[in-house]
Coordinates of C-alpha atoms in Angstrom, one line a residue:
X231 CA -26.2 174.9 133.8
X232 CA -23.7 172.2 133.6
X233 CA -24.6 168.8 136.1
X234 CA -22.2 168.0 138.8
X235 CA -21.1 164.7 136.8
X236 CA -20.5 167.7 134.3
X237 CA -18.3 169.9 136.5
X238 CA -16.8 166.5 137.5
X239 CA -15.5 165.6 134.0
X240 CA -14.1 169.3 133.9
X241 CA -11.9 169.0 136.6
X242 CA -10.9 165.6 135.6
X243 CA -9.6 168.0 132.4
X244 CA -7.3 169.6 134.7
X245 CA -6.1 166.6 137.2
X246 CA -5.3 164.0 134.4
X247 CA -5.1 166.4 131.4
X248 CA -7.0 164.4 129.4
X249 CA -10.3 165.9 127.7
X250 CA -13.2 163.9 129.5
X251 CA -15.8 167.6 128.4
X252 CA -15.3 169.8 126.3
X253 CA -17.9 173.5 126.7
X254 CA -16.5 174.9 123.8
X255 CA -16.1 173.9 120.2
X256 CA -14.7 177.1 117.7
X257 CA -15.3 175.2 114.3
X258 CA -14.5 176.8 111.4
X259 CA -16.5 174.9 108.7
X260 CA -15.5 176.9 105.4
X261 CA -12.0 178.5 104.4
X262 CA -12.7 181.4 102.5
X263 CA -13.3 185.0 103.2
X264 CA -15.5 187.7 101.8
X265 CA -13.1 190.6 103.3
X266 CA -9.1 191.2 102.3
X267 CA -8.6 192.4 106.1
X268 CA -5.2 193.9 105.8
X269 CA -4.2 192.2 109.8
X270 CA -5.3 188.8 108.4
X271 CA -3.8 186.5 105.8
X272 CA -6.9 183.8 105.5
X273 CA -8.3 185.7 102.5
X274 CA -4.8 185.2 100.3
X275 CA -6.2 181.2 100.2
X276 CA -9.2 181.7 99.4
X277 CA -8.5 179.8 96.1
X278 CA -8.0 176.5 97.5
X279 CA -11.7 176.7 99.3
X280 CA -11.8 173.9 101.8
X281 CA -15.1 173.4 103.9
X282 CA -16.3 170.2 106.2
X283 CA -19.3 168.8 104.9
X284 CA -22.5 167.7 106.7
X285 CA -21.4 164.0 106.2
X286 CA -18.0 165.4 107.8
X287 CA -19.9 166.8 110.8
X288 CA -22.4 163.6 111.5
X289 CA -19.6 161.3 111.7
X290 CA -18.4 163.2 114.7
X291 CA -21.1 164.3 116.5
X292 CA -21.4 160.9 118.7
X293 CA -17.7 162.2 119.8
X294 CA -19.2 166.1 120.4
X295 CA -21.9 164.9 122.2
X296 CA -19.5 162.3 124.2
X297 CA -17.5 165.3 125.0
X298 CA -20.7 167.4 126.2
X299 CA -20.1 170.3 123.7
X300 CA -22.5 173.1 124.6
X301 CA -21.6 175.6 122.9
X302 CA -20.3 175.8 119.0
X303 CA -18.7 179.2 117.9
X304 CA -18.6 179.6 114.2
X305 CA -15.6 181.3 112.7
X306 CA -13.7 181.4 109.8
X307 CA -12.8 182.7 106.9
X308 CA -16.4 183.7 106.4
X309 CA -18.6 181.1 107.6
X310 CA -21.6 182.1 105.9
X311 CA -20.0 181.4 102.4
X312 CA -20.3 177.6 103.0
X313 CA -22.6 175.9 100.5
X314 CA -24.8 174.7 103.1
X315 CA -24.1 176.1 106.7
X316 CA -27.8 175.4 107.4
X317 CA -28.0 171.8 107.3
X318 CA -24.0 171.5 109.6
X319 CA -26.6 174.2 112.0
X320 CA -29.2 171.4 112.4
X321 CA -26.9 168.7 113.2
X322 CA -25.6 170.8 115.9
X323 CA -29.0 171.6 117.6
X324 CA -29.3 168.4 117.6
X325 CA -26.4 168.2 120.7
X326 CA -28.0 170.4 121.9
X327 CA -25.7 173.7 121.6
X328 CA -25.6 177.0 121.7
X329 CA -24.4 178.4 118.5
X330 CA -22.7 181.7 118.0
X331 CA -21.7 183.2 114.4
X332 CA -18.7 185.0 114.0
X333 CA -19.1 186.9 110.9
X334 CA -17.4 189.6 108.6
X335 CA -21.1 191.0 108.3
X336 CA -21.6 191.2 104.4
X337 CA -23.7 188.2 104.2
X338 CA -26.2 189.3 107.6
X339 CA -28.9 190.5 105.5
X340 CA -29.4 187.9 103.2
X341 CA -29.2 185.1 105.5
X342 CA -31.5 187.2 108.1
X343 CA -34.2 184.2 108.4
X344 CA -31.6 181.7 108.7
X345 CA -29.5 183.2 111.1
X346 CA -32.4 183.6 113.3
X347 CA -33.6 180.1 113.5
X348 CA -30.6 178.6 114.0
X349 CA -28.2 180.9 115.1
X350 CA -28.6 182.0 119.1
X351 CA -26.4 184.8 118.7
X352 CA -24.2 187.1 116.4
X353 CA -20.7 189.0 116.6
X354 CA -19.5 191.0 113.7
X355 CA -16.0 191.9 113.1
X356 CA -16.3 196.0 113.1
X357 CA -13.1 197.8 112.5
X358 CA -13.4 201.2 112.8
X359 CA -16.1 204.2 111.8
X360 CA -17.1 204.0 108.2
X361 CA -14.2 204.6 106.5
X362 CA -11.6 203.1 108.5
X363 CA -13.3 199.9 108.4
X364 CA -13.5 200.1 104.7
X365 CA -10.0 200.8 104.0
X366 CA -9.1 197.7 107.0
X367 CA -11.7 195.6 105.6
X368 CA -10.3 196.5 101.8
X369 CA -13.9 196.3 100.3
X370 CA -16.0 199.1 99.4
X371 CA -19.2 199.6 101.3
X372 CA -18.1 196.9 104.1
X373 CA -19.1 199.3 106.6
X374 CA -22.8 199.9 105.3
X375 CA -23.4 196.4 104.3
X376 CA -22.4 195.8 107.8
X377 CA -25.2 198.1 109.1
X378 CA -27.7 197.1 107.1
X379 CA -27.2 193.4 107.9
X380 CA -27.1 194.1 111.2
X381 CA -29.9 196.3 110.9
X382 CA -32.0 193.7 109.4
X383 CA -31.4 191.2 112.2
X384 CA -32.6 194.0 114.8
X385 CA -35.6 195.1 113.1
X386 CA -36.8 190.6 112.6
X387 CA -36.3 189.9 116.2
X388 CA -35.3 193.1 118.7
X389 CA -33.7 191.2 121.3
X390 CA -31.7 188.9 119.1
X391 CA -28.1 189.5 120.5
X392 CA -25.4 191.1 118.1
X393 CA -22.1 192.2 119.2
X394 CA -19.1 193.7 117.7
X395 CA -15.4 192.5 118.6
X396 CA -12.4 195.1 116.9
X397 CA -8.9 194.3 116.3
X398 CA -7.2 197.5 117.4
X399 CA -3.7 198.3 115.8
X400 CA -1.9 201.1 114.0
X401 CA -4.6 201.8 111.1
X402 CA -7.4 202.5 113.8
X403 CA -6.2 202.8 117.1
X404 CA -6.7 206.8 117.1
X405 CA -10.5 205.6 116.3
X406 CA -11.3 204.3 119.3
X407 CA -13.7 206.9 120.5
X408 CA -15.5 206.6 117.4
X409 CA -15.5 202.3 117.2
X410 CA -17.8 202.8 120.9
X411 CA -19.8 205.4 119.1
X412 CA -20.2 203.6 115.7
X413 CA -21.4 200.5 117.5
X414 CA -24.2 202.6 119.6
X415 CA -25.3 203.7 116.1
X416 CA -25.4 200.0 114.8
X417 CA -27.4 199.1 117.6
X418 CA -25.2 196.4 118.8
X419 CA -25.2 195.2 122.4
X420 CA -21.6 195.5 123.2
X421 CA -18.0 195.8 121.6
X422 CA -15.3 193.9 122.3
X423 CA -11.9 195.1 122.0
X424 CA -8.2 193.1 121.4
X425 CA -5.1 193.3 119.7
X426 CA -3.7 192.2 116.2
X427 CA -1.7 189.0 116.1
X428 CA 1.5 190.0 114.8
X429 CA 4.1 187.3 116.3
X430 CA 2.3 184.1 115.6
X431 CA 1.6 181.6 112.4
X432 CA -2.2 181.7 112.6
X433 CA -4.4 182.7 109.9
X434 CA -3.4 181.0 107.0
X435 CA 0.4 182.3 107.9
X436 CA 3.2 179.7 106.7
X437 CA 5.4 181.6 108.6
X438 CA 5.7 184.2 111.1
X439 CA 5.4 188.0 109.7
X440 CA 8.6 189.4 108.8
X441 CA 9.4 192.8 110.4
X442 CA 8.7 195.0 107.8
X443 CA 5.1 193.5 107.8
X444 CA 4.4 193.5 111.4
X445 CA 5.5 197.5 111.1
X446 CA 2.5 198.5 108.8
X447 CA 0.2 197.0 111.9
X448 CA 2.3 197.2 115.6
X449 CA 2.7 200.2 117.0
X450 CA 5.7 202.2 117.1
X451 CA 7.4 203.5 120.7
X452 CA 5.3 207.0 120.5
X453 CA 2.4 205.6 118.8
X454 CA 2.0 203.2 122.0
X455 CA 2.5 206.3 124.1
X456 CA -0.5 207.9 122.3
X457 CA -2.2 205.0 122.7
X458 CA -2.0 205.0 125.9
X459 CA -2.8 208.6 126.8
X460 CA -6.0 207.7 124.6
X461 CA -7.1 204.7 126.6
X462 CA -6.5 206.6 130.2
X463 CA -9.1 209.6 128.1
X464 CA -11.8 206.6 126.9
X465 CA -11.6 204.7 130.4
X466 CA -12.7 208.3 132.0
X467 CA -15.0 209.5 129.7
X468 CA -16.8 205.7 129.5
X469 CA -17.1 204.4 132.8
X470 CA -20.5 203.3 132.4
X471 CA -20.2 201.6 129.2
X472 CA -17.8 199.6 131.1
X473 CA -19.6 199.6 134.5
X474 CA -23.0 198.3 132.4
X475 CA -21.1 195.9 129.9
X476 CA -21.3 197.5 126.7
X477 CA -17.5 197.5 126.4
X478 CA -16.9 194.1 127.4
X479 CA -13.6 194.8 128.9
X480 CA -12.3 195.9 131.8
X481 CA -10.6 199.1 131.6
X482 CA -7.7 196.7 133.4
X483 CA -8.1 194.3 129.6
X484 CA -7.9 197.5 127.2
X485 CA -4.9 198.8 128.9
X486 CA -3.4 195.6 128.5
X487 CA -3.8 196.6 124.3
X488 CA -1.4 199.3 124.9
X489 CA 0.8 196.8 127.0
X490 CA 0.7 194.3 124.4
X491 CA 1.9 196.9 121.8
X492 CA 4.4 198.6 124.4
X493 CA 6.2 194.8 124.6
X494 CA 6.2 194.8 120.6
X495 CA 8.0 198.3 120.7
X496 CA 10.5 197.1 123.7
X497 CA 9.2 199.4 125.8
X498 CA 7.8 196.6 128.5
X499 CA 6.7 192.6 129.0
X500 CA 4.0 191.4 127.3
X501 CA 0.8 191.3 129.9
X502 CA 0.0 188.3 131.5
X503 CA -3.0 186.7 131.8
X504 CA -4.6 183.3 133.1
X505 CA -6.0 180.8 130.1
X506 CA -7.4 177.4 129.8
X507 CA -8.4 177.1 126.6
X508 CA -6.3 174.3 125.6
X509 CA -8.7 172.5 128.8
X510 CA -12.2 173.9 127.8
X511 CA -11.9 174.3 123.9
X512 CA -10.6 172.8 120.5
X513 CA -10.6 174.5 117.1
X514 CA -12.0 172.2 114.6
X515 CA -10.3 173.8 111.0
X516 CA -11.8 173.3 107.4
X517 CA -9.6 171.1 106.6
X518 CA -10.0 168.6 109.4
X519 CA -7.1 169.9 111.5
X520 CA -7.6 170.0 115.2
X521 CA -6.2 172.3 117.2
X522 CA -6.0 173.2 121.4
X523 CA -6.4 177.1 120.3
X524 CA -6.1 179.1 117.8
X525 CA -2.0 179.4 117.5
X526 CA -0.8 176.3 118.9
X527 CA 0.0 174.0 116.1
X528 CA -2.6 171.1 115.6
X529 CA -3.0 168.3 117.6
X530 CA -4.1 166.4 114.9
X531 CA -6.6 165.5 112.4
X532 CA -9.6 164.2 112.4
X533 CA -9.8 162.5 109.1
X534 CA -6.7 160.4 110.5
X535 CA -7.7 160.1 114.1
X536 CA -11.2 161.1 114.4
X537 CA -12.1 164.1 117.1
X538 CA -11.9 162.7 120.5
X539 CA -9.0 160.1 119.2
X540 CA -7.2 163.7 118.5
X541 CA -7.8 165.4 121.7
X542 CA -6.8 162.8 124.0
X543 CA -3.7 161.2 121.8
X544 CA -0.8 160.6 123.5
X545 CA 1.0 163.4 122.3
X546 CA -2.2 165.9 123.1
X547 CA -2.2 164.8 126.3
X548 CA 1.6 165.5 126.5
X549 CA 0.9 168.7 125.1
X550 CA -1.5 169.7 127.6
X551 CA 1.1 168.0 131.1
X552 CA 3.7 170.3 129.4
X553 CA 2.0 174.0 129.0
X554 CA 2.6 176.9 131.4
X555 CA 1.0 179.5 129.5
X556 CA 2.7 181.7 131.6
X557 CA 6.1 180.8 130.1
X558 CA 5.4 179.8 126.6
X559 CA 6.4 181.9 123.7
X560 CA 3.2 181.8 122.1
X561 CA 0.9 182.2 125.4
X562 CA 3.0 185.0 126.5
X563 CA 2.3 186.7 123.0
X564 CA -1.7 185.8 122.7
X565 CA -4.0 188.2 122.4
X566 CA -7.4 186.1 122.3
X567 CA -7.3 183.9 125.1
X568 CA -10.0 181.7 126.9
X569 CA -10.5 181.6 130.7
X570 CA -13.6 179.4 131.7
X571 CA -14.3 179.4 134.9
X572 CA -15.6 175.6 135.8
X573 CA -16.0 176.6 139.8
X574 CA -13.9 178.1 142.5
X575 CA -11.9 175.2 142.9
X576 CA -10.2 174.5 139.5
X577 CA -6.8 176.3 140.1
X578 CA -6.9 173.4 142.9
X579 CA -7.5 170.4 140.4
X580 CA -4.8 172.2 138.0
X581 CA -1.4 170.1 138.3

């Protein structure tokens, strides 16, 4: 539990907008991918592998444990494919934190031991049934490798928690039933469910997608109708799934899916929704790039400015005075967004 000096510093976050603790730390310590995902554009790089080192890591971790970082979620690319994960894991512990591994699930077997002593927890990216995943994930077998890495992890330590988070979008949408049944087959705790970014430059995107792209993954007007009709059937037929937490959603957050694609289509606003991230997180990139989320542009760089030099420059902090996430393009557009409660009296603190 976070002290009350802790909880302080948060609201500090808020009043002055300055980073005084940061929870959160999403670091994505290698580039590449293992998976050609066809709603993702990080793989198309994968030539120019980047990846922070352990040296990288040390020379900052007197400014993640300054900042109180707790918790360190591993993303990516792949993070697994990074010549030495292990030894970036250890420094971390060292904080201590809480590390969670977002992973495309290829790698989960061979890396079971690993990923159990240093790893606290797991969440694999699970598209669809068997074949739908494959032919989103565009690599033969993804599915099974999938379930026998997770599998593996199960049958080492039973209680060792795995969960599965699915973009939902035109290629699998329909499969929704069948996503909530595969992952009861796979044995994971929960599934987690959000849209495809199709409006931002995140993910290795130069630029936006042009519209011919974000057709093969938004949905059209009566495919968003369908959608819909198929969400009202799921939110029926599951209500305790959702009452007990194995859809982590609320039925309220999956219909907001269908809203999201229903304001691609024209058909309504995008939904809104309360976030903080840019107060409780940073994304730490492979190549040194700091960013306030995931599709905000970067803050800075930490080989120029070093991390907490970054977060609280003057023009982060300007950043930060100037959002209204409920106004700005890209909030309004977001479809993985962070609210962390600090306590009941943080909308008061917020200026």
């Amino acid at each position: 539990m976070p002290s009350v000096i802790t909880k302080f510093k948060q609201q500090l976050n808020f009043r002055d907008h300055h980073i005084h603790t940061l929870p959160i730390l999403m670091l994505m310590p290698h580039s590449r991918c293992n998976c050609r995902c066809v709603m993702c554009d990080i793989w198309k790089a994968n030539k120019n592998k980047q990846e922070l080192s352990e040296s990288d890591i040390r020379k900052h971790l007197g400014s993640f444990r300054k900042l109180g970082v707790r918790q360190v979620v591993l993303s990516g690319g792949e993070a697994l494919m990074h010549s030495n994960l292990w030894k970036l894991c250890r420094l971390l512990k060292e904080l201590p934190a809480r590390i969670t591994l977002i992973s495309t699930g290829l790698l989960l077997e061979r890396y079971r031991a690993d990923i159990l002593t240093l790893c606290d927890e797991v969440i694999v990216s699970m598209d669809g049934s068997r074949k739908i995943h494959d032919r989103i994930r565009n690599i033969p077998n993804a599915f099974d490798r999938l379930a026998q890495g997770v599998t593996a992890l199960k049958e080492a330590e039973r209680t060792f928690p795995v969960s599965g988070r699915s973009v939902l979008q035109k290629l699998n949408f329909r499969d929704l039933p069948n996503i909530i049944e595969a992952a009861k087959s796979l044995r994971l705790d929960r599934i987690s469910f959000l849209a495809a970014d199709v409006t931002s430059g995140a993910f290795n995107r130069a630029q936006p997608w042009t519209e011919e792209k974000t057709a093969e993954i938004a949905l059209t007007e009566e495919e968003v109708r369908e959608f819909r009709e198929l969400i009202e059937t799921v939110i029926a037929a599951r209500r305790a799934d959702f009452a007990g937490g194995f859809i982590a959603e609320s039925p309220g957050k999956i219909r907001d899916i269908g809203r999201y694609y229903g304001a691609i289509a024209g058909l309504n606003d995008f939904p809104s929704h309360d976030c903080n991230a840019p107060y409780v997180s940073a994304v730490l990139e492979a190549d040194g790039a700091v960013r306030p989320c995931f599709f905000h542009a970067p803050l800075g760089n930490i080989f120029q400015n070093g991390f907490d030099g970054v977060l609280n420059s003057a023009s982060a902090v300007q950043f930060r005075q100037k959002l209204d996430v409920k106004t700005d393009a890209i909030c309004r557009r977001c479809t993985c967004f962070l609210n962390l409660r600090v306590n009941p009296l943080d909308k008061f603190w917020r200026k």
